[in-house]
Amino acid sequence: MQTTTGKNPLLLTGALSAVLIFLAVLIKPDTGGPPVEDAQKAVDAYINDSSTFLAAGIIGLLGAVALVWFAGAIRSTIARSERASSPLPSIAFAGAIGGAISLVISEVIVVSQALRAEDATLDPAVVASFDDLAVHMFGVAMPVCASALVAGVAVASLRGADLVPRVVGWMSLVLAVAMIIPPVAWIANLVFLLLLAGVSVRLGTKATPTGDAIGTAPRTSVAA
């Protein structure tokens, strides 16, 4: 028999992550890419606004940390409504971790170039290449990985878990597909941040069902 337990504040780390990541994107100065066509312009941007780049990178890294905490919280939340053998909790967890790792790589590149810019020791060709890589880690690698998180939550919801409304579940599946298509993945990643914040707040502010053990609540069926 299932009972209800209190709110899980760790689920709110998803909203915190979304806000931090969006803020990092918002304040990061424009370098004219990708691809960077004017390497010297990119260098000048880093030199003139190195402190802003550094702040954006640090904020993005904090967002990645919050996403890791959300990964653990959403895995246990999905597990409550799935059989112990279900792969969905692990799929969602892996997607969130993969997205966090991609974001870390992106922001570490930004931080590294910002620190070098303070000493004006930047090579234009290197800056252009690494800036493109940083943007693609955020705009391609991160959404490809995080699509597994989106799909995992969506499928679990459509299978009966009270995570998101069914209509949001179907829309999330469409978003998950868009997140693995490079030409639109960058925009889809921003939509993902909105979804992440919404799901996080919804789940983190309501009581959740629990059974005797997480991941062991059986599915019931009615025989004909």
PDB file of C-alpha atoms in Angstrom, residues 35-204:
ATOM      1  CA  PRO A  35      31.465  29.278 -36.616  1.00  0.00           C
ATOM      2  CA  VAL A  36      33.644  32.227 -35.647  1.00  0.00           C
ATOM      3  CA  GLU A  37      34.321  34.034 -38.922  1.00  0.00           C
ATOM      4  CA  ASP A  38      36.435  36.863 -37.510  1.00  0.00           C
ATOM      5  CA  ALA A  39      38.938  35.293 -35.110  1.00  0.00           C
ATOM      6  CA  GLN A  40      40.406  38.628 -34.088  1.00  0.00           C
ATOM      7  CA  LYS A  41      36.943  39.921 -33.179  1.00  0.00           C
ATOM      8  CA  ALA A  42      36.501  36.914 -30.917  1.00  0.00           C
ATOM      9  CA  VAL A  43      39.859  37.611 -29.268  1.00  0.00           C
ATOM     10  CA  ASP A  44      38.905  41.242 -28.706  1.00  0.00           C
ATOM     11  CA  ALA A  45      35.619  40.158 -27.144  1.00  0.00           C
ATOM     12  CA  TYR A  46      37.422  37.918 -24.658  1.00  0.00           C
ATOM     13  CA  ILE A  47      40.010  40.586 -23.832  1.00  0.00           C
ATOM     14  CA  ASN A  48      37.501  43.418 -23.449  1.00  0.00           C
ATOM     15  CA  ASP A  49      34.960  41.391 -21.462  1.00  0.00           C
ATOM     16  CA  SER A  50      37.082  38.727 -19.780  1.00  0.00           C
ATOM     17  CA  SER A  51      35.377  39.277 -16.409  1.00  0.00           C
ATOM     18  CA  THR A  52      31.934  38.785 -17.967  1.00  0.00           C
ATOM     19  CA  PHE A  53      33.048  35.611 -19.733  1.00  0.00           C
ATOM     20  CA  LEU A  54      34.527  34.374 -16.462  1.00  0.00           C
ATOM     21  CA  ALA A  55      31.324  35.117 -14.543  1.00  0.00           C
ATOM     22  CA  ALA A  56      29.203  33.403 -17.211  1.00  0.00           C
ATOM     23  CA  GLY A  57      31.425  30.346 -17.122  1.00  0.00           C
ATOM     24  CA  ILE A  58      31.288  30.049 -13.337  1.00  0.00           C
ATOM     25  CA  ILE A  59      27.508  30.500 -13.290  1.00  0.00           C
ATOM     26  CA  GLY A  60      27.183  27.805 -15.966  1.00  0.00           C
ATOM     27  CA  LEU A  61      29.333  25.430 -13.915  1.00  0.00           C
ATOM     28  CA  LEU A  62      27.089  25.987 -10.898  1.00  0.00           C
ATOM     29  CA  GLY A  63      24.146  25.164 -13.139  1.00  0.00           C
ATOM     30  CA  ALA A  64      25.830  21.886 -14.076  1.00  0.00           C
ATOM     31  CA  VAL A  65      26.281  21.010 -10.401  1.00  0.00           C
ATOM     32  CA  ALA A  66      22.594  21.661  -9.744  1.00  0.00           C
ATOM     33  CA  LEU A  67      21.695  19.471 -12.738  1.00  0.00           C
ATOM     34  CA  VAL A  68      23.676  16.571 -11.243  1.00  0.00           C
ATOM     35  CA  TRP A  69      21.662  16.842  -8.012  1.00  0.00           C
ATOM     36  CA  PHE A  70      18.450  16.920 -10.034  1.00  0.00           C
ATOM     37  CA  ALA A  71      19.596  13.803 -11.897  1.00  0.00           C
ATOM     38  CA  GLY A  72      19.681  11.827  -8.680  1.00  0.00           C
ATOM     39  CA  ALA A  73      16.346  13.203  -7.489  1.00  0.00           C
ATOM     40  CA  ILE A  74      14.497  12.496 -10.736  1.00  0.00           C
ATOM     41  CA  ARG A  75      15.892   8.961 -10.906  1.00  0.00           C
ATOM     42  CA  SER A  76      14.427   8.071  -7.521  1.00  0.00           C
ATOM     43  CA  THR A  77      11.165   9.837  -8.388  1.00  0.00           C
ATOM     44  CA  ILE A  78      10.680   7.869 -11.612  1.00  0.00           C
ATOM     45  CA  ALA A  79      11.691   4.645  -9.847  1.00  0.00           C
ATOM     46  CA  ARG A  80       8.746   4.957  -7.474  1.00  0.00           C
ATOM     47  CA  SER A  81       6.309   4.374 -10.324  1.00  0.00           C
ATOM     48  CA  GLU A  82       8.312   1.810 -12.292  1.00  0.00           C
ATOM     49  CA  ARG A  83       9.170  -1.828 -11.789  1.00  0.00           C
ATOM     50  CA  ALA A  84      12.599  -2.443 -10.299  1.00  0.00           C
ATOM     51  CA  SER A  85      13.781  -3.800 -13.673  1.00  0.00           C
ATOM     52  CA  SER A  86      12.643  -0.724 -15.639  1.00  0.00           C
ATOM     53  CA  PRO A  87      15.464   1.116 -17.459  1.00  0.00           C
ATOM     54  CA  LEU A  88      13.640   4.479 -17.441  1.00  0.00           C
ATOM     55  CA  PRO A  89      15.099   5.807 -14.135  1.00  0.00           C
ATOM     56  CA  SER A  90      18.631   5.033 -15.315  1.00  0.00           C
ATOM     57  CA  ILE A  91      17.981   6.465 -18.791  1.00  0.00           C
ATOM     58  CA  ALA A  92      16.740   9.749 -17.355  1.00  0.00           C
ATOM     59  CA  PHE A  93      19.636   9.841 -14.885  1.00  0.00           C
ATOM     60  CA  ALA A  94      22.226   9.149 -17.585  1.00  0.00           C
ATOM     61  CA  GLY A  95      20.738  11.837 -19.818  1.00  0.00           C
ATOM     62  CA  ALA A  96      20.959  14.449 -17.082  1.00  0.00           C
ATOM     63  CA  ILE A  97      24.524  13.463 -16.184  1.00  0.00           C
ATOM     64  CA  GLY A  98      25.567  13.507 -19.843  1.00  0.00           C
ATOM     65  CA  GLY A  99      24.046  16.951 -20.253  1.00  0.00           C
ATOM     66  CA  ALA A 100      25.840  18.173 -17.131  1.00  0.00           C
ATOM     67  CA  ILE A 101      29.197  16.832 -18.349  1.00  0.00           C
ATOM     68  CA  SER A 102      28.752  18.492 -21.750  1.00  0.00           C
ATOM     69  CA  LEU A 103      27.920  21.766 -20.010  1.00  0.00           C
ATOM     70  CA  VAL A 104      30.964  21.472 -17.749  1.00  0.00           C
ATOM     71  CA  ILE A 105      33.267  21.027 -20.744  1.00  0.00           C
ATOM     72  CA  SER A 106      31.678  24.020 -22.477  1.00  0.00           C
ATOM     73  CA  GLU A 107      32.014  26.297 -19.464  1.00  0.00           C
ATOM     74  CA  VAL A 108      35.543  25.166 -18.581  1.00  0.00           C
ATOM     75  CA  ILE A 109      36.621  26.191 -22.087  1.00  0.00           C
ATOM     76  CA  VAL A 110      35.033  29.607 -21.587  1.00  0.00           C
ATOM     77  CA  VAL A 111      36.650  30.043 -18.175  1.00  0.00           C
ATOM     78  CA  SER A 112      40.049  28.978 -19.525  1.00  0.00           C
ATOM     79  CA  GLN A 113      39.943  31.440 -22.399  1.00  0.00           C
ATOM     80  CA  ALA A 114      38.711  34.219 -20.118  1.00  0.00           C
ATOM     81  CA  LEU A 115      41.631  33.656 -17.736  1.00  0.00           C
ATOM     82  CA  ARG A 116      44.126  33.715 -20.604  1.00  0.00           C
ATOM     83  CA  ALA A 117      42.495  36.862 -21.953  1.00  0.00           C
ATOM     84  CA  GLU A 118      43.364  38.684 -18.731  1.00  0.00           C
ATOM     85  CA  ASP A 119      47.028  38.235 -19.713  1.00  0.00           C
ATOM     86  CA  ALA A 120      46.312  38.992 -23.391  1.00  0.00           C
ATOM     87  CA  THR A 121      47.948  35.710 -24.411  1.00  0.00           C
ATOM     88  CA  LEU A 122      45.286  34.516 -26.831  1.00  0.00           C
ATOM     89  CA  ASP A 123      45.993  33.134 -30.286  1.00  0.00           C
ATOM     90  CA  PRO A 124      43.169  34.067 -32.687  1.00  0.00           C
ATOM     91  CA  ALA A 125      43.020  30.664 -34.392  1.00  0.00           C
ATOM     92  CA  VAL A 126      42.960  28.829 -31.060  1.00  0.00           C
ATOM     93  CA  VAL A 127      40.295  31.156 -29.643  1.00  0.00           C
ATOM     94  CA  ALA A 128      38.078  30.662 -32.684  1.00  0.00           C
ATOM     95  CA  SER A 129      38.386  26.877 -32.565  1.00  0.00           C
ATOM     96  CA  PHE A 130      37.786  26.539 -28.845  1.00  0.00           C
ATOM     97  CA  ASP A 131      34.957  29.053 -28.845  1.00  0.00           C
ATOM     98  CA  ASP A 132      33.216  27.014 -31.548  1.00  0.00           C
ATOM     99  CA  LEU A 133      33.793  23.884 -29.477  1.00  0.00           C
ATOM    100  CA  ALA A 134      32.337  25.507 -26.355  1.00  0.00           C
ATOM    101  CA  VAL A 135      29.203  26.584 -28.207  1.00  0.00           C
ATOM    102  CA  HIS A 136      28.760  23.155 -29.799  1.00  0.00           C
ATOM    103  CA  MET A 137      29.205  21.384 -26.464  1.00  0.00           C
ATOM    104  CA  PHE A 138      26.316  23.466 -25.160  1.00  0.00           C
ATOM    105  CA  GLY A 139      24.223  23.602 -28.320  1.00  0.00           C
ATOM    106  CA  VAL A 140      24.752  20.078 -29.688  1.00  0.00           C
ATOM    107  CA  ALA A 141      26.296  17.702 -27.143  1.00  0.00           C
ATOM    108  CA  MET A 142      24.247  18.852 -24.163  1.00  0.00           C
ATOM    109  CA  PRO A 143      20.823  18.589 -25.850  1.00  0.00           C
ATOM    110  CA  VAL A 144      21.685  15.222 -27.418  1.00  0.00           C
ATOM    111  CA  CYS A 145      22.456  13.847 -23.954  1.00  0.00           C
ATOM    112  CA  ALA A 146      19.629  15.653 -22.156  1.00  0.00           C
ATOM    113  CA  SER A 147      17.121  14.331 -24.706  1.00  0.00           C
ATOM    114  CA  ALA A 148      17.319  11.030 -22.807  1.00  0.00           C
ATOM    115  CA  LEU A 149      16.217  12.837 -19.635  1.00  0.00           C
ATOM    116  CA  VAL A 150      13.304  14.462 -21.462  1.00  0.00           C
ATOM    117  CA  ALA A 151      12.261  11.200 -23.114  1.00  0.00           C
ATOM    118  CA  GLY A 152      12.609   9.232 -19.874  1.00  0.00           C
ATOM    119  CA  VAL A 153      10.325  11.605 -17.982  1.00  0.00           C
ATOM    120  CA  ALA A 154       7.879  11.707 -20.904  1.00  0.00           C
ATOM    121  CA  VAL A 155       7.631   7.938 -21.327  1.00  0.00           C
ATOM    122  CA  ALA A 156       7.288   7.374 -17.575  1.00  0.00           C
ATOM    123  CA  SER A 157       4.465   9.939 -17.504  1.00  0.00           C
ATOM    124  CA  LEU A 158       2.674   8.343 -20.443  1.00  0.00           C
ATOM    125  CA  ARG A 159       3.004   4.960 -18.720  1.00  0.00           C
ATOM    126  CA  GLY A 160       1.139   6.265 -15.692  1.00  0.00           C
ATOM    127  CA  ALA A 161       3.631   8.119 -13.507  1.00  0.00           C
ATOM    128  CA  ASP A 162       2.340  11.411 -12.145  1.00  0.00           C
ATOM    129  CA  LEU A 163       5.272  13.499 -13.368  1.00  0.00           C
ATOM    130  CA  VAL A 164       3.827  15.755 -16.066  1.00  0.00           C
ATOM    131  CA  PRO A 165       0.381  15.958 -17.711  1.00  0.00           C
ATOM    132  CA  ARG A 166      -0.095  13.609 -20.665  1.00  0.00           C
ATOM    133  CA  VAL A 167      -0.191  16.447 -23.172  1.00  0.00           C
ATOM    134  CA  VAL A 168       3.153  17.698 -21.848  1.00  0.00           C
ATOM    135  CA  GLY A 169       4.451  14.145 -22.068  1.00  0.00           C
ATOM    136  CA  TRP A 170       3.629  13.951 -25.782  1.00  0.00           C
ATOM    137  CA  MET A 171       5.084  17.412 -26.402  1.00  0.00           C
ATOM    138  CA  SER A 172       8.220  16.363 -24.513  1.00  0.00           C
ATOM    139  CA  LEU A 173       8.705  13.426 -26.874  1.00  0.00           C
ATOM    140  CA  VAL A 174       8.643  15.860 -29.807  1.00  0.00           C
ATOM    141  CA  LEU A 175      11.150  18.066 -27.982  1.00  0.00           C
ATOM    142  CA  ALA A 176      13.402  15.061 -27.307  1.00  0.00           C
ATOM    143  CA  VAL A 177      13.533  14.354 -31.045  1.00  0.00           C
ATOM    144  CA  ALA A 178      14.291  18.012 -31.833  1.00  0.00           C
ATOM    145  CA  MET A 179      17.136  17.968 -29.307  1.00  0.00           C
ATOM    146  CA  ILE A 180      19.067  15.369 -31.301  1.00  0.00           C
ATOM    147  CA  ILE A 181      18.843  17.260 -34.613  1.00  0.00           C
ATOM    148  CA  PRO A 182      21.890  19.598 -34.782  1.00  0.00           C
ATOM    149  CA  PRO A 183      20.318  22.404 -36.868  1.00  0.00           C
ATOM    150  CA  VAL A 184      17.619  22.987 -34.231  1.00  0.00           C
ATOM    151  CA  ALA A 185      19.250  21.474 -31.138  1.00  0.00           C
ATOM    152  CA  TRP A 186      20.509  24.818 -29.794  1.00  0.00           C
ATOM    153  CA  ILE A 187      17.010  26.323 -29.758  1.00  0.00           C
ATOM    154  CA  ALA A 188      15.555  23.040 -28.479  1.00  0.00           C
ATOM    155  CA  ASN A 189      18.050  23.190 -25.608  1.00  0.00           C
ATOM    156  CA  LEU A 190      16.637  26.546 -24.512  1.00  0.00           C
ATOM    157  CA  VAL A 191      13.119  25.080 -24.622  1.00  0.00           C
ATOM    158  CA  PHE A 192      14.471  22.194 -22.542  1.00  0.00           C
ATOM    159  CA  LEU A 193      15.520  24.675 -19.861  1.00  0.00           C
ATOM    160  CA  LEU A 194      11.932  25.944 -19.649  1.00  0.00           C
ATOM    161  CA  LEU A 195      10.638  22.382 -19.397  1.00  0.00           C
ATOM    162  CA  LEU A 196      13.271  21.521 -16.796  1.00  0.00           C
ATOM    163  CA  ALA A 197      12.246  24.474 -14.646  1.00  0.00           C
ATOM    164  CA  GLY A 198       8.543  23.667 -14.944  1.00  0.00           C
ATOM    165  CA  VAL A 199       8.889  19.958 -14.166  1.00  0.00           C
ATOM    166  CA  SER A 200      11.248  20.704 -11.304  1.00  0.00           C
ATOM    167  CA  VAL A 201       8.876  23.168  -9.644  1.00  0.00           C
ATOM    168  CA  ARG A 202       5.854  20.904 -10.216  1.00  0.00           C
ATOM    169  CA  LEU A 203       7.498  17.858  -8.684  1.00  0.00           C
ATOM    170  CA  GLY A 204       9.388  19.696  -5.977  1.00  0.00           C
TER     171      GLY A 204
END
